[in-house]
């Protein structure tokens, strides 16, 4: 086993399920000290299971849309590990799609709170801790939906585009102070989120991919691992499609 993230203190939001859950294990196996965080208390058990395997993890609940909750996550991380090197903004919610004229302001608010506002609050409070730690890497999660026009994903797409822009502005503002910031734009990934969208969604996504299939969660987490590591030391300000070629045609 290599240790590509040796001793890097890493916060992963939305790490109780899906891509974040897989990333938590992957990062910890590469030597990171992983703060597993989620609004879902099931993340606590996941942190325990990984620790029982000898991996370095720490659970702290956080609703990324709530500023006090975000502040509590950052201070708990600093209390426990003394520094912050990597922030993986993975938490997100689906929805806000369908008939534009039927969508409500409440739909807009619910999605925007968890997605764009969540990344804003996490960056706002994590960046000072990363600067104090000598720099670091921010990885945010957008979507292929932010890169191509889609007929139905109105609010979700807009939120994910905001996340790309915000992450790029973090890169521009803090690059000379040692912080890199990049966004991953996944295509269709086999998680509960896609299952909730409907049983045909992954199948439809597979047809759009040049590889003829949807992604496994680890195929997204592996890119996050690379961006978190020093192997990506000259990569900042980009939005990387990890979409099986959906945006290539
Ligand atoms: N699955 C896909 O096809 C796909 C495609 C493109 C982008 N993404 C993005 O990838 C990320 C992970 O998605 P996933 O497929 O693993 O979904 P998932 O639903 O399996 O996991 C998302 C996690 O985020 C958590 N979460 C939701 N709201 C939160 C909040 N306010 N604060 C803290 N945690 C919160 C959930 O509890 C959950 O554990 C999301 O940002 C999603 O938008 C997923």
mmCIF file of C-alpha atoms and ligand atoms in Angstrom:
data_model
loop_
_atom_site.group_PDB
_atom_site.id
_atom_site.type_symbol
_atom_site.label_atom_id
_atom_site.label_comp_id
_atom_site.label_asym_id
_atom_site.label_seq_id
_atom_site.Cartn_x
_atom_site.Cartn_y
_atom_site.Cartn_z
ATOM 1 C CA UNK A 1 0.000 0.000 0.000
ATOM 2 C CA UNK A 2 1.283 3.448 -0.926
ATOM 3 C CA UNK A 3 0.621 6.411 1.319
ATOM 4 C CA UNK A 4 -0.218 9.133 -1.151
ATOM 5 C CA UNK A 5 -2.004 11.219 1.527
ATOM 6 C CA UNK A 6 0.259 10.417 4.459
ATOM 7 C CA UNK A 7 -0.850 12.427 7.525
ATOM 8 C CA UNK A 8 -2.969 14.813 5.469
ATOM 9 C CA UNK A 9 -5.888 15.904 7.617
ATOM 10 C CA UNK A 10 -8.914 15.692 5.353
ATOM 11 C CA UNK A 11 -12.527 16.697 5.831
ATOM 12 C CA UNK A 12 -14.993 14.873 3.601
ATOM 13 C CA UNK A 13 -18.551 16.187 3.677
ATOM 14 C CA UNK A 14 -21.412 13.827 2.872
ATOM 15 C CA UNK A 15 -19.155 10.898 3.788
ATOM 16 C CA UNK A 16 -21.848 8.615 5.238
ATOM 17 C CA UNK A 17 -23.068 7.388 1.839
ATOM 18 C CA UNK A 18 -22.240 7.039 -1.830
ATOM 19 C CA UNK A 19 -19.096 8.596 -3.271
ATOM 20 C CA UNK A 20 -18.081 10.258 0.010
ATOM 21 C CA UNK A 21 -18.284 7.002 1.940
ATOM 22 C CA UNK A 22 -16.023 5.247 -0.572
ATOM 23 C CA UNK A 23 -13.649 8.229 -0.601
ATOM 24 C CA UNK A 24 -13.351 8.157 3.202
ATOM 25 C CA UNK A 25 -12.009 4.606 3.113
ATOM 26 C CA UNK A 26 -9.798 5.222 0.097
ATOM 27 C CA UNK A 27 -8.249 8.365 1.576
ATOM 28 C CA UNK A 28 -7.693 6.691 4.967
ATOM 29 C CA UNK A 29 -6.031 3.691 3.290
ATOM 30 C CA UNK A 30 -3.642 6.159 1.644
ATOM 31 C CA UNK A 31 -2.588 7.506 5.033
ATOM 32 C CA UNK A 32 -4.947 10.467 5.448
ATOM 33 C CA UNK A 33 -6.484 11.380 8.788
ATOM 34 C CA UNK A 34 -10.095 11.540 7.674
ATOM 35 C CA UNK A 35 -12.814 13.597 9.302
ATOM 36 C CA UNK A 36 -16.005 11.825 8.267
ATOM 37 C CA UNK A 37 -18.835 14.307 8.267
ATOM 38 C CA UNK A 38 -22.473 14.170 7.208
ATOM 39 C CA UNK A 39 -25.956 15.261 8.136
ATOM 40 C CA UNK A 40 -26.723 11.513 8.283
ATOM 41 C CA UNK A 41 -25.653 10.122 11.689
ATOM 42 C CA UNK A 42 -24.816 6.827 9.968
ATOM 43 C CA UNK A 43 -21.417 8.390 9.276
ATOM 44 C CA UNK A 44 -20.524 7.755 12.914
ATOM 45 C CA UNK A 45 -20.732 3.995 12.449
ATOM 46 C CA UNK A 46 -18.716 4.194 9.229
ATOM 47 C CA UNK A 47 -15.955 6.064 11.059
ATOM 48 C CA UNK A 48 -16.001 3.382 13.800
ATOM 49 C CA UNK A 49 -15.794 0.554 11.248
ATOM 50 C CA UNK A 50 -12.824 2.113 9.506
ATOM 51 C CA UNK A 51 -11.076 2.821 12.804
ATOM 52 C CA UNK A 52 -11.597 -0.826 13.788
ATOM 53 C CA UNK A 53 -9.568 -1.705 10.681
ATOM 54 C CA UNK A 54 -6.700 0.432 11.956
ATOM 55 C CA UNK A 55 -7.505 3.451 9.805
ATOM 56 C CA UNK A 56 -7.357 7.001 11.168
ATOM 57 C CA UNK A 57 -10.850 8.478 11.159
ATOM 58 C CA UNK A 58 -12.862 10.877 13.255
ATOM 59 C CA UNK A 59 -16.623 11.495 13.088
ATOM 60 C CA UNK A 60 -18.185 14.902 13.411
ATOM 61 C CA UNK A 61 -21.759 15.614 12.246
ATOM 62 C CA UNK A 62 -22.292 18.620 10.022
ATOM 63 C CA UNK A 63 -25.058 20.161 7.992
ATOM 64 C CA UNK A 64 -23.072 22.093 5.386
ATOM 65 C CA UNK A 65 -25.930 24.539 4.868
ATOM 66 C CA UNK A 66 -25.742 25.701 8.501
ATOM 67 C CA UNK A 67 -22.942 28.130 9.357
ATOM 68 C CA UNK A 68 -22.732 27.209 13.059
ATOM 69 C CA UNK A 69 -22.574 23.535 12.138
ATOM 70 C CA UNK A 70 -19.750 24.232 9.665
ATOM 71 C CA UNK A 71 -17.826 26.270 12.248
ATOM 72 C CA UNK A 72 -18.221 23.417 14.734
ATOM 73 C CA UNK A 73 -16.830 20.949 12.176
ATOM 74 C CA UNK A 74 -13.738 23.061 11.516
ATOM 75 C CA UNK A 75 -13.006 23.672 15.182
ATOM 76 C CA UNK A 76 -13.550 19.987 16.069
ATOM 77 C CA UNK A 77 -11.093 19.050 13.291
ATOM 78 C CA UNK A 78 -8.484 21.484 14.592
ATOM 79 C CA UNK A 79 -9.019 20.349 18.193
ATOM 80 C CA UNK A 80 -8.632 16.702 17.206
ATOM 81 C CA UNK A 81 -5.882 16.817 14.571
ATOM 82 C CA UNK A 82 -4.347 20.297 14.968
ATOM 83 C CA UNK A 83 -4.389 21.169 11.264
ATOM 84 C CA UNK A 84 -6.406 20.962 8.014
ATOM 85 C CA UNK A 85 -4.827 20.011 4.697
ATOM 86 C CA UNK A 86 -7.639 18.813 2.434
ATOM 87 C CA UNK A 87 -11.303 19.752 2.101
ATOM 88 C CA UNK A 88 -13.432 17.486 -0.075
ATOM 89 C CA UNK A 89 -16.788 19.200 -0.647
ATOM 90 C CA UNK A 90 -18.738 16.108 -1.612
ATOM 91 C CA UNK A 91 -22.112 16.624 0.123
ATOM 92 C CA UNK A 92 -24.958 17.415 -2.210
ATOM 93 C CA UNK A 93 -28.628 16.828 -2.877
ATOM 94 C CA UNK A 94 -30.535 16.101 -6.050
ATOM 95 C CA UNK A 95 -33.844 17.507 -7.224
ATOM 96 C CA UNK A 96 -35.108 20.802 -8.535
ATOM 97 C CA UNK A 97 -35.790 19.208 -11.878
ATOM 98 C CA UNK A 98 -38.842 18.643 -14.009
ATOM 99 C CA UNK A 99 -41.217 21.210 -15.408
ATOM 100 C CA UNK A 100 -39.621 24.666 -14.934
ATOM 101 C CA UNK A 101 -42.960 26.375 -14.514
ATOM 102 C CA UNK A 102 -43.917 24.058 -11.633
ATOM 103 C CA UNK A 103 -40.746 24.577 -9.620
ATOM 104 C CA UNK A 104 -41.078 26.717 -6.512
ATOM 105 C CA UNK A 105 -38.855 29.145 -4.667
ATOM 106 C CA UNK A 106 -38.759 26.557 -1.890
ATOM 107 C CA UNK A 107 -37.336 24.029 -4.370
ATOM 108 C CA UNK A 108 -34.686 26.591 -5.313
ATOM 109 C CA UNK A 109 -33.860 27.326 -1.673
ATOM 110 C CA UNK A 110 -33.635 23.700 -0.538
ATOM 111 C CA UNK A 111 -31.192 22.750 -3.276
ATOM 112 C CA UNK A 112 -29.182 25.935 -3.136
ATOM 113 C CA UNK A 113 -28.771 25.678 0.646
ATOM 114 C CA UNK A 114 -27.314 22.169 0.517
ATOM 115 C CA UNK A 115 -25.288 22.586 -2.674
ATOM 116 C CA UNK A 116 -23.945 26.088 -3.477
ATOM 117 C CA UNK A 117 -24.352 27.567 0.012
ATOM 118 C CA UNK A 118 -22.785 24.450 1.545
ATOM 119 C CA UNK A 119 -19.635 24.761 -0.559
ATOM 120 C CA UNK A 120 -19.492 28.510 0.152
ATOM 121 C CA UNK A 121 -19.698 27.986 3.929
ATOM 122 C CA UNK A 122 -17.207 25.126 3.930
ATOM 123 C CA UNK A 123 -14.671 27.128 1.905
ATOM 124 C CA UNK A 124 -15.250 30.251 3.997
ATOM 125 C CA UNK A 125 -14.396 28.470 7.243
ATOM 126 C CA UNK A 126 -11.912 25.856 6.028
ATOM 127 C CA UNK A 127 -9.619 28.162 4.053
ATOM 128 C CA UNK A 128 -8.323 30.088 7.110
ATOM 129 C CA UNK A 129 -7.527 26.775 8.818
ATOM 130 C CA UNK A 130 -5.715 25.569 5.678
ATOM 131 C CA UNK A 131 -3.731 28.812 5.464
ATOM 132 C CA UNK A 132 -2.663 28.328 9.096
ATOM 133 C CA UNK A 133 -1.613 24.786 8.158
ATOM 134 C CA UNK A 134 0.629 26.046 5.327
ATOM 135 C CA UNK A 135 -1.731 25.485 2.399
ATOM 136 C CA UNK A 136 -3.774 22.624 1.062
ATOM 137 C CA UNK A 137 -6.214 21.300 -1.494
ATOM 138 C CA UNK A 138 -9.924 22.016 -1.916
ATOM 139 C CA UNK A 139 -11.911 19.594 -4.033
ATOM 140 C CA UNK A 140 -15.520 20.442 -4.784
ATOM 141 C CA UNK A 141 -18.155 18.326 -6.459
ATOM 142 C CA UNK A 142 -20.160 19.744 -9.318
ATOM 143 C CA UNK A 143 -21.684 17.566 -12.043
ATOM 144 C CA UNK A 144 -21.705 16.957 -15.735
ATOM 145 C CA UNK A 145 -25.069 18.722 -15.443
ATOM 146 C CA UNK A 146 -23.162 21.988 -14.977
ATOM 147 C CA UNK A 147 -21.273 21.499 -18.244
ATOM 148 C CA UNK A 148 -24.003 20.572 -20.694
ATOM 149 C CA UNK A 149 -27.481 21.878 -21.185
ATOM 150 C CA UNK A 150 -30.114 19.486 -19.988
ATOM 151 C CA UNK A 151 -33.836 19.730 -20.494
ATOM 152 C CA UNK A 152 -34.869 19.130 -16.877
ATOM 153 C CA UNK A 153 -32.148 19.695 -14.295
ATOM 154 C CA UNK A 154 -32.823 23.405 -13.866
ATOM 155 C CA UNK A 155 -31.915 24.136 -10.240
ATOM 156 C CA UNK A 156 -29.379 21.338 -9.765
ATOM 157 C CA UNK A 157 -27.420 22.444 -12.869
ATOM 158 C CA UNK A 158 -27.406 26.073 -11.757
ATOM 159 C CA UNK A 159 -26.123 25.107 -8.319
ATOM 160 C CA UNK A 160 -23.379 22.932 -9.702
ATOM 161 C CA UNK A 161 -22.263 25.695 -12.088
ATOM 162 C CA UNK A 162 -22.072 28.044 -9.089
ATOM 163 C CA UNK A 163 -19.845 25.514 -7.319
ATOM 164 C CA UNK A 164 -17.430 25.454 -10.281
ATOM 165 C CA UNK A 165 -17.218 29.260 -10.271
ATOM 166 C CA UNK A 166 -16.823 29.551 -6.518
ATOM 167 C CA UNK A 167 -14.105 26.893 -6.415
ATOM 168 C CA UNK A 168 -12.269 28.636 -9.253
ATOM 169 C CA UNK A 169 -12.405 31.936 -7.379
ATOM 170 C CA UNK A 170 -10.925 30.224 -4.303
ATOM 171 C CA UNK A 171 -8.113 28.970 -6.574
ATOM 172 C CA UNK A 172 -7.527 32.465 -7.944
ATOM 173 C CA UNK A 173 -7.558 34.125 -4.534
ATOM 174 C CA UNK A 174 -5.414 31.678 -2.568
ATOM 175 C CA UNK A 175 -3.099 30.027 -5.109
ATOM 176 C CA UNK A 176 -0.098 32.120 -4.125
ATOM 177 C CA UNK A 177 -0.726 31.224 -0.509
ATOM 178 C CA UNK A 178 -0.457 27.499 -1.208
ATOM 179 C CA UNK A 179 -4.081 26.476 -1.684
ATOM 180 C CA UNK A 180 -5.155 24.617 -4.811
ATOM 181 C CA UNK A 181 -8.880 24.349 -5.562
ATOM 182 C CA UNK A 182 -10.454 22.147 -8.210
ATOM 183 C CA UNK A 183 -13.855 20.744 -9.086
ATOM 184 C CA UNK A 184 -14.849 17.262 -10.163
ATOM 185 C CA UNK A 185 -17.826 16.939 -12.519
ATOM 186 C CA UNK A 186 -19.103 13.368 -12.270
ATOM 187 C CA UNK A 187 -21.333 11.809 -14.872
ATOM 188 C CA UNK A 188 -23.836 9.187 -13.737
ATOM 189 C CA UNK A 189 -22.658 7.258 -10.692
ATOM 190 C CA UNK A 190 -24.311 4.197 -9.173
ATOM 191 C CA UNK A 191 -25.306 5.604 -5.762
ATOM 192 C CA UNK A 192 -28.511 6.066 -3.796
ATOM 193 C CA UNK A 193 -28.815 9.548 -5.279
ATOM 194 C CA UNK A 194 -29.249 8.176 -8.791
ATOM 195 C CA UNK A 195 -31.502 5.394 -7.500
ATOM 196 C CA UNK A 196 -33.768 8.043 -5.956
ATOM 197 C CA UNK A 197 -34.020 9.780 -9.339
ATOM 198 C CA UNK A 198 -35.610 6.660 -10.833
ATOM 199 C CA UNK A 199 -34.620 3.196 -11.918
ATOM 200 C CA UNK A 200 -33.976 4.166 -15.534
ATOM 201 C CA UNK A 201 -31.651 7.069 -14.855
ATOM 202 C CA UNK A 202 -28.400 5.085 -14.568
ATOM 203 C CA UNK A 203 -29.378 3.123 -17.680
ATOM 204 C CA UNK A 204 -30.045 6.359 -19.597
ATOM 205 C CA UNK A 205 -26.741 7.754 -18.328
ATOM 206 C CA UNK A 206 -24.917 4.622 -19.450
ATOM 207 C CA UNK A 207 -26.201 5.202 -22.975
ATOM 208 C CA UNK A 208 -24.822 8.761 -22.959
ATOM 209 C CA UNK A 209 -21.360 7.558 -21.885
ATOM 210 C CA UNK A 210 -18.762 6.664 -24.523
ATOM 211 C CA UNK A 211 -17.918 3.691 -22.288
ATOM 212 C CA UNK A 212 -21.487 2.398 -22.339
ATOM 213 C CA UNK A 213 -21.887 2.356 -18.558
ATOM 214 C CA UNK A 214 -22.315 4.517 -15.493
ATOM 215 C CA UNK A 215 -19.457 5.080 -13.015
ATOM 216 C CA UNK A 216 -18.720 3.236 -9.810
ATOM 217 C CA UNK A 217 -18.285 5.548 -6.795
ATOM 218 C CA UNK A 218 -14.575 4.664 -6.493
ATOM 219 C CA UNK A 219 -13.973 5.985 -10.023
ATOM 220 C CA UNK A 220 -14.918 9.457 -8.770
ATOM 221 C CA UNK A 221 -13.162 9.053 -5.410
ATOM 222 C CA UNK A 222 -9.896 8.093 -7.152
ATOM 223 C CA UNK A 223 -9.841 11.454 -8.961
ATOM 224 C CA UNK A 224 -10.496 13.256 -5.687
ATOM 225 C CA UNK A 225 -7.597 11.316 -4.162
ATOM 226 C CA UNK A 226 -5.301 12.434 -6.978
ATOM 227 C CA UNK A 227 -6.363 16.085 -6.592
ATOM 228 C CA UNK A 228 -5.837 15.878 -2.828
ATOM 229 C CA UNK A 229 -2.341 14.435 -3.240
ATOM 230 C CA UNK A 230 0.930 16.177 -4.041
ATOM 231 C CA UNK A 231 0.853 14.398 -7.423
ATOM 232 C CA UNK A 232 -1.567 17.160 -8.488
ATOM 233 C CA UNK A 233 0.739 19.938 -7.227
ATOM 234 C CA UNK A 234 0.422 22.020 -10.435
ATOM 235 C CA UNK A 235 -3.299 21.568 -10.977
ATOM 236 C CA UNK A 236 -5.599 24.316 -9.768
ATOM 237 C CA UNK A 237 -8.706 26.158 -10.931
ATOM 238 C CA UNK A 238 -9.964 23.380 -13.188
ATOM 239 C CA UNK A 239 -13.266 21.531 -13.460
ATOM 240 C CA UNK A 240 -12.533 17.941 -14.468
ATOM 241 C CA UNK A 241 -15.280 15.914 -16.128
ATOM 242 C CA UNK A 242 -15.242 12.338 -14.799
ATOM 243 C CA UNK A 243 -18.119 11.341 -16.986
ATOM 244 C CA UNK A 244 -17.141 8.442 -19.230
ATOM 245 C CA UNK A 245 -16.992 10.862 -22.148
ATOM 246 C CA UNK A 246 -20.508 12.274 -21.902
ATOM 247 C CA UNK A 247 -19.212 15.808 -22.584
ATOM 248 C CA UNK A 248 -16.836 14.718 -25.366
ATOM 249 C CA UNK A 249 -19.516 14.541 -28.051
HETATM 250 N N1 LIG B 1 -24.482 10.026 -8.232
HETATM 251 C C1 LIG B 1 -24.323 10.743 -9.342
HETATM 252 O O1 LIG B 1 -24.646 10.299 -10.453
HETATM 253 C C2 LIG B 1 -23.726 12.111 -9.275
HETATM 254 C C3 LIG B 1 -23.485 12.779 -10.482
HETATM 255 C C4 LIG B 1 -22.926 14.050 -10.455
HETATM 256 C C5 LIG B 1 -22.614 14.637 -9.246
HETATM 257 N N2 LIG B 1 -22.872 13.953 -8.091
HETATM 258 C C6 LIG B 1 -22.537 14.644 -6.845
HETATM 259 O O2 LIG B 1 -21.666 13.819 -6.081
HETATM 260 C C7 LIG B 1 -21.838 14.112 -4.694
HETATM 261 C C8 LIG B 1 -22.084 12.823 -3.947
HETATM 262 O O3 LIG B 1 -23.280 12.246 -4.437
HETATM 263 P P1 LIG B 1 -23.705 10.730 -4.207
HETATM 264 O O4 LIG B 1 -24.155 10.207 -5.509
HETATM 265 O O5 LIG B 1 -22.681 10.010 -3.439
HETATM 266 O O6 LIG B 1 -25.033 10.976 -3.332
HETATM 267 P P2 LIG B 1 -25.577 10.303 -1.988
HETATM 268 O O7 LIG B 1 -26.959 10.808 -1.848
HETATM 269 O O8 LIG B 1 -25.332 8.837 -2.022
HETATM 270 O O9 LIG B 1 -24.636 10.944 -0.870
HETATM 271 C C9 LIG B 1 -24.702 12.330 -0.579
HETATM 272 C C10 LIG B 1 -24.382 12.520 0.893
HETATM 273 O O10 LIG B 1 -24.484 13.930 1.188
HETATM 274 C C11 LIG B 1 -25.135 14.049 2.434
HETATM 275 N N3 LIG B 1 -25.766 15.355 2.572
HETATM 276 C C12 LIG B 1 -26.856 15.833 1.940
HETATM 277 N N4 LIG B 1 -27.138 17.066 2.357
HETATM 278 C C13 LIG B 1 -26.211 17.401 3.269
HETATM 279 C C14 LIG B 1 -25.966 18.537 4.072
HETATM 280 N N5 LIG B 1 -26.775 19.609 4.027
HETATM 281 N N6 LIG B 1 -24.895 18.537 4.905
HETATM 282 C C15 LIG B 1 -24.079 17.451 4.980
HETATM 283 N N7 LIG B 1 -24.273 16.320 4.256
HETATM 284 C C16 LIG B 1 -25.323 16.304 3.418
HETATM 285 C C17 LIG B 1 -26.159 12.917 2.456
HETATM 286 O O11 LIG B 1 -26.603 12.612 3.774
HETATM 287 C C18 LIG B 1 -25.359 11.804 1.818
HETATM 288 O O12 LIG B 1 -24.654 11.041 2.779
HETATM 289 C C19 LIG B 1 -23.012 15.118 -4.612
HETATM 290 O O13 LIG B 1 -22.498 16.420 -4.508
HETATM 291 C C20 LIG B 1 -23.711 14.910 -5.942
HETATM 292 O O14 LIG B 1 -24.452 16.044 -6.336
HETATM 293 C C21 LIG B 1 -23.409 12.717 -8.071
#
